[in-house]
């Protein structure tokens, strides 16, 4: 439910115009999927009908045709600009399409937003971008109010402008407090922040999801699940809490947890929520199932889901690198090499400051190429970025061990790769 403090300032999306199916069309790069999913959740909570390609595409659909139909049947368009988007021909073309729609069809509202401090290209300098660079996890604060007002075409009054600035400050403080608690490894602090709450926490599920995701990374899955279950009650239409509770269940790994996680993700999958996050997490649970069953079809199901996610979003390194690794485990080295090469073109070979998973993915690509020393060095850089996130380290370590076993690596070669994980309780080499 939208807090009453916001209701005084948030304009309603209103009824759809004749011939229109969607209030807003979202254009983005798949690598920004987490941010876009949070945007989708927020806008749908506010009553907008939102076109998000991964939730609309069906098997056998023409991507270009579906996107064209989505654009022409939308009343507004949002383009999400980031470092990943700056070199995308696809995003550049969609920018031009959205801009032309707004020029030739004045009722159509085009709102470009930037979520990282990426320089804008020359062709985008003639349009004012809303700036969400201080909201790396999803739209919040006063900028959210500015976005909704822009989509509806209602200018902010003086009181709304003042309220927006207050929310910017409060949301920024809350996000910084969460980040500090995760980096310092203080799980009780994350729970305390959630319990204390405040208006930014009650406006969207984003801050709660950020805290829960931090708890999962710290290995505190029970605490994460408790927060996420409350978020599902408070924000029943949000997809992100459902995804994260499935992840926490899978990581907890208690009796019945895997089945519950698969039930959640299977339902999202059957409901056509086919974004890379849902498909990738679903693939992860099938891998967990394979580790218990050792049935090859479970492993193949895992690989096929990761491959499906990667084909739907070919710039999503998470699904791509897992499609590569599972292909290798299936005894399909040519497919593994092809996927790994595609992922390498996305992530490059230089560690990304502050991004554990991006850097760990570079390490895994190096490992898939048999570059053991380079992989070990990159894993060390990833761990140094997030020293308290031992649950994430453990997940990465287990994947590396599986691949080394498939390669038949010697004890010395394993040590080159696994040495950075030596502090983990289940650390072992040479087996």
Short mmCIF file of C-alpha atoms in Angstrom, two decimals:
data_model
loop_
_atom_site.label_atom_id
_atom_site.label_comp_id
_atom_site.label_asym_id
_atom_site.label_seq_id
_atom_site.Cartn_x
_atom_site.Cartn_y
_atom_site.Cartn_z
CA UNK A 1 0.00 0.00 0.00
CA UNK A 2 1.28 3.47 -0.90
CA UNK A 3 2.03 5.47 2.28
CA UNK A 4 -0.43 8.34 2.80
CA UNK A 5 2.50 10.79 2.91
CA UNK A 6 3.08 10.00 -0.78
CA UNK A 7 -0.52 9.89 -1.88
CA UNK A 8 -0.83 13.65 -1.59
CA UNK A 9 1.85 14.11 -4.28
CA UNK A 10 1.70 11.04 -6.57
CA UNK A 11 -0.39 11.59 -9.72
CA UNK A 12 -2.52 8.68 -10.87
CA UNK A 13 -1.63 6.93 -14.16
CA UNK A 14 -5.25 7.33 -15.19
CA UNK A 15 -7.14 5.19 -17.71
CA UNK A 16 -5.46 3.91 -20.84
CA UNK A 17 -6.14 5.85 -24.02
CA UNK A 18 -8.18 4.14 -26.79
CA UNK A 19 -6.05 1.55 -28.59
CA UNK A 20 -3.39 1.52 -25.88
CA UNK A 21 -2.50 -1.53 -23.77
CA UNK A 22 0.33 -0.20 -21.64
CA UNK A 23 0.96 2.95 -19.64
CA UNK A 24 4.73 2.65 -20.01
CA UNK A 25 7.29 0.76 -22.11
CA UNK A 26 10.69 -0.06 -20.53
CA UNK A 27 13.85 -0.11 -22.67
CA UNK A 28 17.06 -1.38 -21.03
CA UNK A 29 20.13 -3.61 -21.23
CA UNK A 30 19.69 -6.99 -19.55
CA UNK A 31 22.77 -6.47 -17.41
CA UNK A 32 20.66 -3.87 -15.55
CA UNK A 33 17.93 -6.45 -14.92
CA UNK A 34 17.91 -6.06 -11.12
CA UNK A 35 17.32 -2.32 -11.32
CA UNK A 36 14.66 -2.73 -14.00
CA UNK A 37 12.81 -5.42 -12.03
CA UNK A 38 12.60 -3.03 -9.09
CA UNK A 39 11.32 -0.29 -11.39
CA UNK A 40 8.72 -2.70 -12.76
CA UNK A 41 7.60 -3.60 -9.22
CA UNK A 42 7.30 0.03 -8.16
CA UNK A 43 5.35 1.17 -11.21
CA UNK A 44 2.93 -1.77 -11.11
CA UNK A 45 2.37 -1.11 -7.40
CA UNK A 46 1.41 2.46 -8.33
CA UNK A 47 -1.18 1.21 -10.80
CA UNK A 48 0.76 1.43 -14.10
CA UNK A 49 0.43 -1.24 -16.77
CA UNK A 50 4.08 -1.87 -17.66
CA UNK A 51 5.53 -3.46 -20.81
CA UNK A 52 8.65 -5.44 -19.89
CA UNK A 53 9.77 -7.66 -22.76
CA UNK A 54 10.80 -10.65 -20.63
CA UNK A 55 7.27 -10.84 -19.19
CA UNK A 56 5.55 -10.54 -22.55
CA UNK A 57 7.66 -12.72 -24.86
CA UNK A 58 6.44 -16.26 -25.50
CA UNK A 59 8.27 -19.12 -27.14
CA UNK A 60 8.50 -18.61 -30.91
CA UNK A 61 7.72 -14.89 -30.75
CA UNK A 62 9.64 -12.45 -32.93
CA UNK A 63 11.51 -10.16 -30.52
CA UNK A 64 11.47 -7.20 -32.92
CA UNK A 65 7.76 -7.59 -33.66
CA UNK A 66 6.85 -7.87 -29.97
CA UNK A 67 8.88 -4.78 -29.12
CA UNK A 68 7.35 -2.80 -31.98
CA UNK A 69 3.85 -3.80 -30.88
CA UNK A 70 4.70 -2.89 -27.31
CA UNK A 71 5.93 0.55 -28.29
CA UNK A 72 2.98 1.40 -30.49
CA UNK A 73 0.51 0.30 -27.82
CA UNK A 74 2.20 2.27 -24.99
CA UNK A 75 1.42 5.78 -23.77
CA UNK A 76 4.95 6.48 -22.49
CA UNK A 77 8.45 5.09 -22.70
CA UNK A 78 11.34 4.94 -20.23
CA UNK A 79 14.88 4.31 -21.44
CA UNK A 80 17.37 3.18 -18.79
CA UNK A 81 20.88 4.46 -19.54
CA UNK A 82 24.00 2.97 -17.91
CA UNK A 83 27.61 2.15 -18.64
CA UNK A 84 26.37 -1.08 -20.22
CA UNK A 85 24.02 0.84 -22.52
CA UNK A 86 26.49 3.39 -23.83
CA UNK A 87 27.93 1.01 -26.45
CA UNK A 88 24.66 -0.69 -27.34
CA UNK A 89 23.43 -0.10 -30.89
CA UNK A 90 20.09 -1.56 -29.82
CA UNK A 91 19.60 0.97 -27.01
CA UNK A 92 20.70 3.82 -29.29
CA UNK A 93 18.09 2.77 -31.85
CA UNK A 94 15.39 2.56 -29.18
CA UNK A 95 16.34 6.03 -27.94
CA UNK A 96 15.82 7.42 -31.45
CA UNK A 97 12.54 5.51 -31.81
CA UNK A 98 11.21 6.77 -28.47
CA UNK A 99 12.30 10.32 -29.21
CA UNK A 100 10.63 10.27 -32.63
CA UNK A 101 7.43 8.90 -31.10
CA UNK A 102 7.33 11.78 -28.62
CA UNK A 103 7.93 14.32 -31.40
CA UNK A 104 5.47 12.92 -33.94
CA UNK A 105 2.85 11.84 -31.41
CA UNK A 106 2.76 14.54 -28.67
CA UNK A 107 0.59 12.56 -26.19
CA UNK A 108 3.43 9.99 -26.00
CA UNK A 109 5.75 10.77 -23.06
CA UNK A 110 9.45 9.84 -23.39
CA UNK A 111 11.43 9.85 -20.13
CA UNK A 112 15.11 8.82 -20.34
CA UNK A 113 16.83 8.07 -17.04
CA UNK A 114 20.45 7.34 -16.10
CA UNK A 115 21.33 4.90 -13.32
CA UNK A 116 25.13 5.19 -13.44
CA UNK A 117 27.56 8.02 -14.00
CA UNK A 118 27.97 7.11 -17.65
CA UNK A 119 28.66 9.97 -20.06
CA UNK A 120 25.73 10.64 -22.34
CA UNK A 121 26.31 10.21 -26.08
CA UNK A 122 26.12 13.16 -28.42
CA UNK A 123 22.73 12.12 -29.81
CA UNK A 124 21.23 12.18 -26.29
CA UNK A 125 22.29 15.68 -25.34
CA UNK A 126 19.03 17.21 -26.53
CA UNK A 127 16.92 15.46 -23.90
CA UNK A 128 16.87 15.97 -20.12
CA UNK A 129 17.65 12.75 -18.25
CA UNK A 130 16.29 12.01 -14.77
CA UNK A 131 19.27 11.11 -12.58
CA UNK A 132 19.04 7.92 -10.51
CA UNK A 133 22.80 7.49 -10.05
CA UNK A 134 22.34 7.73 -6.27
CA UNK A 135 19.84 4.85 -6.41
CA UNK A 136 21.89 1.85 -7.65
CA UNK A 137 19.31 -0.73 -6.51
CA UNK A 138 16.15 0.71 -8.01
CA UNK A 139 14.06 3.90 -8.16
CA UNK A 140 13.39 5.62 -4.87
CA UNK A 141 13.32 8.91 -3.05
CA UNK A 142 12.28 12.11 -4.70
CA UNK A 143 13.52 10.97 -8.10
CA UNK A 144 10.75 8.37 -8.12
CA UNK A 145 8.20 11.14 -7.66
CA UNK A 146 9.78 13.09 -10.52
CA UNK A 147 9.64 10.00 -12.76
CA UNK A 148 5.96 9.33 -12.09
CA UNK A 149 5.11 12.99 -12.66
CA UNK A 150 7.01 12.97 -15.96
CA UNK A 151 5.23 9.81 -17.14
CA UNK A 152 1.82 11.30 -16.41
CA UNK A 153 2.75 14.78 -17.63
CA UNK A 154 1.87 16.58 -14.40
CA UNK A 155 4.44 19.12 -13.13
CA UNK A 156 5.47 19.09 -9.47
CA UNK A 157 4.18 21.87 -7.23
CA UNK A 158 6.29 23.66 -4.64
CA UNK A 159 5.29 21.32 -1.80
CA UNK A 160 5.98 18.27 -3.95
CA UNK A 161 9.43 19.57 -4.87
CA UNK A 162 10.26 20.07 -1.18
CA UNK A 163 8.93 16.59 -0.35
CA UNK A 164 11.02 15.08 -3.16
CA UNK A 165 14.22 16.61 -1.79
CA UNK A 166 13.42 15.29 1.70
CA UNK A 167 12.93 11.78 0.32
CA UNK A 168 16.17 11.96 -1.68
CA UNK A 169 18.09 12.67 1.51
CA UNK A 170 16.31 10.03 3.61
CA UNK A 171 16.67 7.32 0.95
CA UNK A 172 20.35 8.10 0.47
CA UNK A 173 21.05 7.77 4.19
CA UNK A 174 19.15 4.47 4.41
CA UNK A 175 20.96 2.95 1.42
CA UNK A 176 24.35 4.00 2.81
CA UNK A 177 23.50 2.45 6.18
CA UNK A 178 22.64 -0.87 4.50
CA UNK A 179 25.82 -0.88 2.41
CA UNK A 180 27.97 -0.16 5.46
CA UNK A 181 26.33 -2.93 7.48
CA UNK A 182 26.88 -5.47 4.68
CA UNK A 183 30.50 -4.47 4.10
CA UNK A 184 31.21 -4.61 7.85
CA UNK A 185 29.39 -7.94 8.21
CA UNK A 186 26.86 -6.80 10.83
CA UNK A 187 23.71 -8.84 10.18
CA UNK A 188 21.93 -7.63 13.34
CA UNK A 189 22.40 -4.06 12.13
CA UNK A 190 20.56 -4.91 8.89
CA UNK A 191 17.64 -6.35 10.85
CA UNK A 192 17.64 -3.30 13.12
CA UNK A 193 17.50 -0.94 10.14
CA UNK A 194 14.59 -2.88 8.65
CA UNK A 195 12.67 -2.92 11.93
CA UNK A 196 13.25 0.79 12.48
CA UNK A 197 12.11 1.48 8.94
CA UNK A 198 10.84 4.91 8.04
CA UNK A 199 9.07 6.36 5.04
CA UNK A 200 11.63 5.28 2.38
CA UNK A 201 11.31 1.68 3.60
CA UNK A 202 7.50 1.80 3.43
CA UNK A 203 7.33 3.41 -0.01
CA UNK A 204 8.78 0.52 -2.03
CA UNK A 205 10.27 -2.92 -1.34
CA UNK A 206 13.69 -1.85 -2.64
CA UNK A 207 15.44 -1.04 0.65
CA UNK A 208 14.03 -4.15 2.29
CA UNK A 209 15.23 -6.27 -0.63
CA UNK A 210 18.66 -4.67 -0.43
CA UNK A 211 18.90 -5.53 3.28
CA UNK A 212 17.67 -9.10 2.68
CA UNK A 213 20.08 -9.60 -0.20
CA UNK A 214 22.90 -8.43 2.07
CA UNK A 215 21.84 -10.92 4.74
CA UNK A 216 21.86 -13.74 2.19
CA UNK A 217 25.35 -12.73 1.06
CA UNK A 218 26.46 -12.86 4.70
CA UNK A 219 24.97 -16.35 5.09
CA UNK A 220 22.14 -15.20 7.39
CA UNK A 221 19.37 -16.84 5.40
CA UNK A 222 16.84 -17.19 8.22
CA UNK A 223 16.97 -13.44 8.86
CA UNK A 224 16.70 -12.72 5.13
CA UNK A 225 13.67 -14.97 4.73
CA UNK A 226 11.90 -13.33 7.67
CA UNK A 227 12.34 -9.89 6.08
CA UNK A 228 11.31 -11.08 2.64
CA UNK A 229 8.15 -12.77 3.93
CA UNK A 230 7.09 -9.47 5.49
CA UNK A 231 7.88 -7.65 2.24
CA UNK A 232 5.66 -10.08 0.33
CA UNK A 233 2.80 -9.19 2.66
CA UNK A 234 3.43 -5.45 2.42
CA UNK A 235 4.10 -5.44 -1.35
CA UNK A 236 2.09 -8.41 -2.67
CA UNK A 237 2.55 -7.51 -6.32
CA UNK A 238 6.36 -7.25 -6.18
CA UNK A 239 8.39 -9.91 -7.98
CA UNK A 240 11.80 -9.19 -6.43
CA UNK A 241 10.99 -10.38 -2.87
CA UNK A 242 9.74 -13.69 -4.30
CA UNK A 243 12.97 -14.18 -6.26
CA UNK A 244 15.12 -13.35 -3.25
CA UNK A 245 13.24 -15.62 -0.85
CA UNK A 246 13.76 -18.47 -3.33
CA UNK A 247 17.49 -17.68 -3.41
CA UNK A 248 17.68 -17.58 0.40
CA UNK A 249 15.84 -20.92 0.65
CA UNK A 250 18.17 -22.51 -1.90
CA UNK A 251 21.23 -21.24 -0.06
CA UNK A 252 19.89 -22.33 3.33
CA UNK A 253 19.47 -25.86 1.99
CA UNK A 254 17.44 -27.27 4.89
CA UNK A 255 14.85 -30.06 4.63
CA UNK A 256 12.23 -29.00 2.10
CA UNK A 257 13.98 -25.71 1.25
CA UNK A 258 14.93 -26.74 -2.29
CA UNK A 259 11.39 -27.89 -3.03
CA UNK A 260 9.94 -24.61 -1.72
CA UNK A 261 12.43 -22.60 -3.78
CA UNK A 262 11.57 -24.56 -6.93
CA UNK A 263 7.86 -24.13 -6.29
CA UNK A 264 8.26 -20.34 -6.07
CA UNK A 265 10.45 -20.07 -9.17
CA UNK A 266 8.45 -22.64 -11.11
CA UNK A 267 5.28 -20.64 -10.51
CA UNK A 268 6.97 -17.42 -11.65
CA UNK A 269 8.31 -19.24 -14.72
CA UNK A 270 4.88 -20.70 -15.54
CA UNK A 271 3.38 -17.20 -15.15
CA UNK A 272 5.75 -16.00 -17.91
CA UNK A 273 8.05 -14.03 -15.61
CA UNK A 274 10.97 -15.01 -17.81
CA UNK A 275 13.48 -12.32 -16.89
CA UNK A 276 17.10 -13.52 -16.55
CA UNK A 277 16.93 -13.38 -12.76
CA UNK A 278 13.97 -15.76 -12.48
CA UNK A 279 15.24 -18.13 -15.17
CA UNK A 280 18.78 -18.05 -13.76
CA UNK A 281 17.69 -18.74 -10.17
CA UNK A 282 15.44 -21.54 -11.43
CA UNK A 283 18.45 -22.99 -13.23
CA UNK A 284 20.45 -22.74 -10.00
CA UNK A 285 17.86 -24.83 -8.12
CA UNK A 286 18.02 -27.55 -10.77
CA UNK A 287 21.80 -27.61 -10.27
CA UNK A 288 21.23 -27.99 -6.52
CA UNK A 289 18.86 -30.83 -7.33
CA UNK A 290 21.47 -32.49 -9.53
CA UNK A 291 24.05 -32.35 -6.73
CA UNK A 292 21.65 -34.38 -4.59
CA UNK A 293 20.38 -36.75 -7.28
CA UNK A 294 23.35 -37.07 -9.66
CA UNK A 295 20.71 -37.57 -12.38
CA UNK A 296 22.11 -36.12 -15.66
CA UNK A 297 18.70 -34.83 -16.75
CA UNK A 298 18.64 -32.49 -13.73
CA UNK A 299 21.99 -31.04 -14.80
CA UNK A 300 20.74 -30.68 -18.37
CA UNK A 301 17.61 -28.92 -17.13
CA UNK A 302 19.83 -26.48 -15.25
CA UNK A 303 21.99 -25.80 -18.31
CA UNK A 304 18.97 -25.39 -20.58
CA UNK A 305 17.38 -22.83 -18.26
CA UNK A 306 20.59 -20.80 -18.08
CA UNK A 307 20.91 -21.03 -21.87
CA UNK A 308 17.29 -19.90 -22.28
CA UNK A 309 17.93 -16.89 -20.09
CA UNK A 310 21.09 -16.04 -22.01
CA UNK A 311 19.39 -16.28 -25.39
CA UNK A 312 16.56 -14.03 -24.21
CA UNK A 313 19.07 -11.54 -22.77
CA UNK A 314 22.39 -12.02 -24.62
CA UNK A 315 24.18 -9.37 -22.56
CA UNK A 316 23.40 -11.07 -19.23
CA UNK A 317 26.71 -12.50 -18.02
CA UNK A 318 25.17 -14.37 -15.06
CA UNK A 319 23.09 -16.74 -17.19
CA UNK A 320 25.81 -16.89 -19.83
CA UNK A 321 28.66 -18.02 -17.60
CA UNK A 322 26.44 -20.64 -15.97
CA UNK A 323 25.35 -21.94 -19.37
CA UNK A 324 29.07 -22.31 -20.15
CA UNK A 325 29.95 -24.08 -16.90
CA UNK A 326 27.00 -26.47 -17.02
CA UNK A 327 27.79 -27.31 -20.65
CA UNK A 328 31.30 -28.28 -19.59
CA UNK A 329 29.95 -30.46 -16.77
CA UNK A 330 27.64 -32.13 -19.32
CA UNK A 331 30.68 -33.05 -21.40
CA UNK A 332 29.99 -30.50 -24.15
CA UNK A 333 33.27 -28.52 -24.27
CA UNK A 334 32.55 -26.85 -27.61
CA UNK A 335 29.30 -25.35 -26.31
CA UNK A 336 31.04 -24.35 -23.10
CA UNK A 337 33.79 -22.56 -25.02
CA UNK A 338 31.27 -20.75 -27.24
CA UNK A 339 29.27 -19.50 -24.24
CA UNK A 340 32.45 -18.51 -22.39
CA UNK A 341 33.67 -16.50 -25.36
CA UNK A 342 30.39 -14.59 -25.52
CA UNK A 343 30.53 -13.87 -21.79
CA UNK A 344 34.13 -12.67 -22.09
CA UNK A 345 33.00 -10.10 -24.64
CA UNK A 346 30.56 -8.76 -22.01
CA UNK A 347 32.67 -8.74 -18.83
CA UNK A 348 36.14 -8.12 -20.29
CA UNK A 349 39.23 -9.06 -18.29
CA UNK A 350 39.61 -6.22 -15.78
CA UNK A 351 38.17 -6.39 -12.27
CA UNK A 352 35.25 -4.03 -11.69
CA UNK A 353 35.66 -2.11 -8.44
CA UNK A 354 32.92 -2.84 -5.92
CA UNK A 355 31.22 -5.54 -8.03
CA UNK A 356 31.89 -8.98 -6.58
CA UNK A 357 29.85 -11.02 -9.05
CA UNK A 358 31.13 -9.28 -12.17
CA UNK A 359 34.73 -9.83 -11.06
CA UNK A 360 34.08 -13.43 -10.00
CA UNK A 361 32.53 -14.04 -13.42
CA UNK A 362 35.74 -12.84 -15.10
CA UNK A 363 37.62 -15.34 -12.90
CA UNK A 364 35.28 -18.16 -13.94
CA UNK A 365 35.74 -17.35 -17.62
CA UNK A 366 39.51 -17.51 -17.08
CA UNK A 367 39.08 -20.86 -15.34
CA UNK A 368 36.97 -22.20 -18.21
CA UNK A 369 39.89 -21.28 -20.48
CA UNK A 370 42.31 -23.24 -18.28
CA UNK A 371 44.13 -20.11 -17.11
CA UNK A 372 44.51 -21.23 -13.51
CA UNK A 373 46.90 -18.62 -12.12
CA UNK A 374 44.97 -15.73 -13.73
CA UNK A 375 41.67 -17.14 -12.43
CA UNK A 376 43.04 -17.41 -8.90
CA UNK A 377 44.26 -13.81 -8.97
CA UNK A 378 40.86 -12.59 -10.18
CA UNK A 379 39.02 -14.60 -7.50
CA UNK A 380 41.25 -12.94 -4.90
CA UNK A 381 40.36 -9.50 -6.24
CA UNK A 382 36.65 -10.36 -6.06
CA UNK A 383 36.92 -11.56 -2.45
CA UNK A 384 38.87 -8.46 -1.45
CA UNK A 385 35.94 -6.34 -2.70
CA UNK A 386 33.42 -8.10 -0.42
CA UNK A 387 35.40 -9.66 2.43
CA UNK A 388 32.40 -10.38 4.68
CA UNK A 389 30.15 -11.97 2.04
CA UNK A 390 31.27 -15.50 2.85
CA UNK A 391 28.08 -17.12 1.55
CA UNK A 392 28.76 -15.64 -1.89
CA UNK A 393 32.38 -16.82 -1.63
CA UNK A 394 31.17 -20.30 -0.77
CA UNK A 395 28.90 -20.47 -3.81
CA UNK A 396 31.74 -19.32 -6.06
CA UNK A 397 34.18 -21.78 -4.48
CA UNK A 398 31.91 -24.80 -5.00
CA UNK A 399 31.45 -23.90 -8.66
CA UNK A 400 35.23 -23.56 -9.13
CA UNK A 401 35.85 -26.95 -7.50
CA UNK A 402 33.33 -28.64 -9.80
CA UNK A 403 35.01 -27.19 -12.87
CA UNK A 404 38.50 -28.12 -11.68
CA UNK A 405 37.32 -31.66 -11.07
CA UNK A 406 35.92 -31.84 -14.61
CA UNK A 407 39.23 -30.56 -15.98
CA UNK A 408 41.12 -33.18 -13.98
CA UNK A 409 43.34 -30.42 -12.57
CA UNK A 410 46.32 -31.43 -10.46
CA UNK A 411 46.55 -30.51 -6.79
CA UNK A 412 49.01 -27.74 -7.68
CA UNK A 413 46.67 -26.34 -10.34
CA UNK A 414 43.73 -26.48 -7.93
CA UNK A 415 45.75 -24.59 -5.34
CA UNK A 416 46.40 -21.76 -7.82
CA UNK A 417 42.67 -21.28 -8.24
CA UNK A 418 41.31 -22.08 -4.78
CA UNK A 419 43.90 -20.44 -2.51
CA UNK A 420 41.78 -17.24 -2.16
CA UNK A 421 39.01 -19.33 -0.55
CA UNK A 422 41.25 -20.87 2.11
CA UNK A 423 39.35 -19.20 4.96
CA UNK A 424 36.09 -21.05 4.16
CA UNK A 425 35.15 -23.86 6.56
CA UNK A 426 34.71 -26.44 3.78
CA UNK A 427 37.91 -25.47 1.91
CA UNK A 428 39.75 -28.43 0.39
CA UNK A 429 41.93 -29.13 -2.66
CA UNK A 430 43.24 -32.25 -4.30
CA UNK A 431 40.02 -34.23 -4.24
#
